[in-house]
Coordinates of N, CA and C in Angstrom, one line a residue:
X1 N 26.8 -3.3 27.6 CA 26.4 -4.7 26.7 C 24.9 -4.8 26.2
X2 N 24.3 -3.9 27.2 CA 22.6 -3.6 26.7 C 22.5 -2.9 25.6
X3 N 22.6 -3.4 24.2 CA 22.6 -2.1 23.2 C 21.2 -2.2 23.0
X4 N 20.5 -1.4 21.7 CA 19.7 -1.3 21.1 C 18.9 -2.4 20.4
X5 N 17.4 -3.1 20.6 CA 16.9 -3.9 20.0 C 16.7 -3.8 18.6
X6 N 17.1 -5.1 17.7 CA 17.2 -4.9 16.2 C 15.8 -3.9 15.7
X7 N 14.7 -4.3 16.6 CA 13.3 -3.5 16.0 C 13.2 -2.0 16.1
X8 N 14.2 -1.7 17.2 CA 14.3 -0.3 17.7 C 15.2 0.8 16.7
X9 N 16.1 -0.2 15.9 CA 17.0 0.4 15.2 C 16.2 0.7 13.8
X10 N 15.1 0.2 13.3 CA 14.8 0.4 12.3 C 14.2 1.5 12.0
X11 N 14.2 2.2 10.6 CA 13.5 3.3 10.4 C 12.2 3.1 9.6
X12 N 11.3 4.2 10.0 CA 10.1 3.9 9.2 C 9.7 4.9 8.2
X13 N 9.7 4.2 6.9 CA 9.8 5.3 5.9 C 8.3 5.2 4.9
X14 N 7.5 6.3 5.0 CA 6.3 6.1 4.6 C 6.7 6.8 3.1
X15 N 5.7 6.2 2.0 CA 6.1 6.4 0.8 C 4.8 6.8 0.1
X16 N 4.7 8.0 -0.8 CA 3.5 8.3 -1.2 C 3.6 7.9 -2.7
X17 N 2.2 7.2 -3.2 CA 2.2 6.7 -4.3 C 1.3 7.4 -5.0
X18 N 1.2 7.7 -6.4 CA 0.4 9.0 -7.4 C 0.0 8.0 -8.4
X19 N -1.1 8.1 -8.6 CA -1.9 7.6 -10.0 C -1.6 8.4 -11.1
X20 N -0.9 7.1 -12.0 CA -0.5 8.1 -13.5 C -1.7 8.4 -14.1
X21 N -2.7 8.2 -13.8 CA -4.2 8.6 -14.7 C -4.4 10.0 -14.1
X22 N -5.1 10.2 -13.1 CA -5.4 11.4 -12.3 C -4.7 11.9 -11.6
X23 N -3.4 11.5 -11.2 CA -2.6 12.0 -10.4 C -3.3 12.5 -9.1
X24 N -4.0 11.4 -8.5 CA -4.4 11.5 -7.4 C -3.7 10.4 -6.4
X25 N -3.9 10.4 -5.1 CA -2.8 9.7 -4.1 C -3.4 8.2 -4.0
X26 N -2.8 7.1 -4.1 CA -3.0 5.9 -4.0 C -2.6 5.5 -2.6
X27 N -3.9 5.0 -2.0 CA -3.7 4.5 -0.5 C -3.9 2.8 -0.5
X28 N -3.4 2.4 0.6 CA -3.4 1.0 0.9 C -4.5 0.7 1.9
X29 N -5.2 -0.6 1.5 CA -6.2 -0.9 2.5 C -6.2 -2.2 2.6
X30 N -6.4 -2.6 3.8 CA -6.6 -4.1 4.2 C -8.7 -4.3 4.4
X31 N -8.6 -5.6 3.7 CA -10.1 -5.9 3.8 C -10.0 -7.5 4.2
X32 N -11.1 -7.8 4.7 CA -11.8 -9.4 5.1 C -12.2 -9.8 4.1
X33 N -11.9 -10.6 3.2 CA -12.9 -11.1 2.2 C -12.9 -12.8 2.7
X34 N -14.0 -13.5 2.7 CA -14.2 -14.9 2.8 C -13.3 -15.5 4.0
X35 N -13.3 -14.6 5.1 CA -12.0 -15.0 6.2 C -10.9 -15.0 6.3
X36 N -10.3 -14.2 4.8 CA -9.0 -13.9 4.8 C -8.7 -12.4 4.8
X37 N -7.6 -12.0 5.1 CA -7.3 -10.5 5.3 C -6.4 -10.2 3.7
X38 N -6.8 -9.3 2.9 CA -6.4 -9.1 1.7 C -6.0 -7.6 1.3
X39 N -4.6 -7.4 0.8 CA -4.1 -5.9 1.2 C -4.5 -5.5 -0.8
X40 N -5.3 -4.4 -0.5 CA -5.4 -3.6 -1.9 C -5.1 -2.2 -1.8
X41 N -4.7 -1.8 -3.1 CA -4.1 -0.5 -3.4 C -5.3 0.3 -3.9
X42 N -5.9 1.3 -3.8 CA -6.9 2.1 -4.2 C -6.5 3.6 -4.6
X43 N -7.0 4.0 -5.8 CA -6.7 5.5 -6.1 C -7.8 6.2 -5.5
X44 N -7.5 7.4 -5.0 CA -8.7 8.3 -4.2 C -9.5 8.8 -5.5
X45 N -9.0 9.3 -6.7 CA -9.5 10.2 -7.6 C -10.3 9.2 -8.4
X46 N -9.8 8.1 -9.3 CA -10.8 7.1 -10.0 C -11.0 6.1 -9.5
X47 N -11.1 5.7 -8.2 CA -11.4 4.6 -7.6 C -11.1 3.3 -8.2
X48 N -10.0 3.3 -8.7 CA -9.2 2.1 -9.4 C -8.6 1.3 -8.6
X49 N -8.8 0.0 -8.4 CA -8.3 -1.0 -7.5 C -7.3 -1.9 -8.1
X50 N -6.2 -2.0 -7.7 CA -5.3 -3.2 -7.9 C -4.7 -3.6 -6.7
X51 N -3.8 -4.7 -7.1 CA -3.2 -5.4 -5.9 C -2.0 -4.7 -5.0
X52 N -1.3 -4.0 -5.8 CA -0.3 -3.4 -5.1 C 0.0 -1.7 -6.1
X53 N 0.3 -0.9 -5.8 CA 0.7 0.3 -6.1 C 1.5 0.0 -7.6
X54 N 2.4 -0.5 -7.4 CA 3.2 -0.7 -8.8 C 2.3 -1.1 -10.1
X55 N 1.4 -1.8 -9.8 CA 0.5 -2.0 -10.8 C -0.4 -1.3 -11.4
X56 N -0.5 0.1 -10.8 CA -1.0 1.1 -11.8 C -0.4 1.9 -12.8
X57 N 1.1 1.3 -13.2 CA 2.1 1.5 -14.3 C 1.6 1.0 -15.6

């Protein structure tokens, strides 16, 4: 009767995003701005900042 919990059954998949301009990796950062938490995507090569990795296209 005691099965695995729902959280233990999920798989963790990491995805690498690449910048179309400079082919560098895009990393996600979490910053605190004015007391609020914001997630931003930043390119390692050209230092371009967007809201999410999909916005780089």
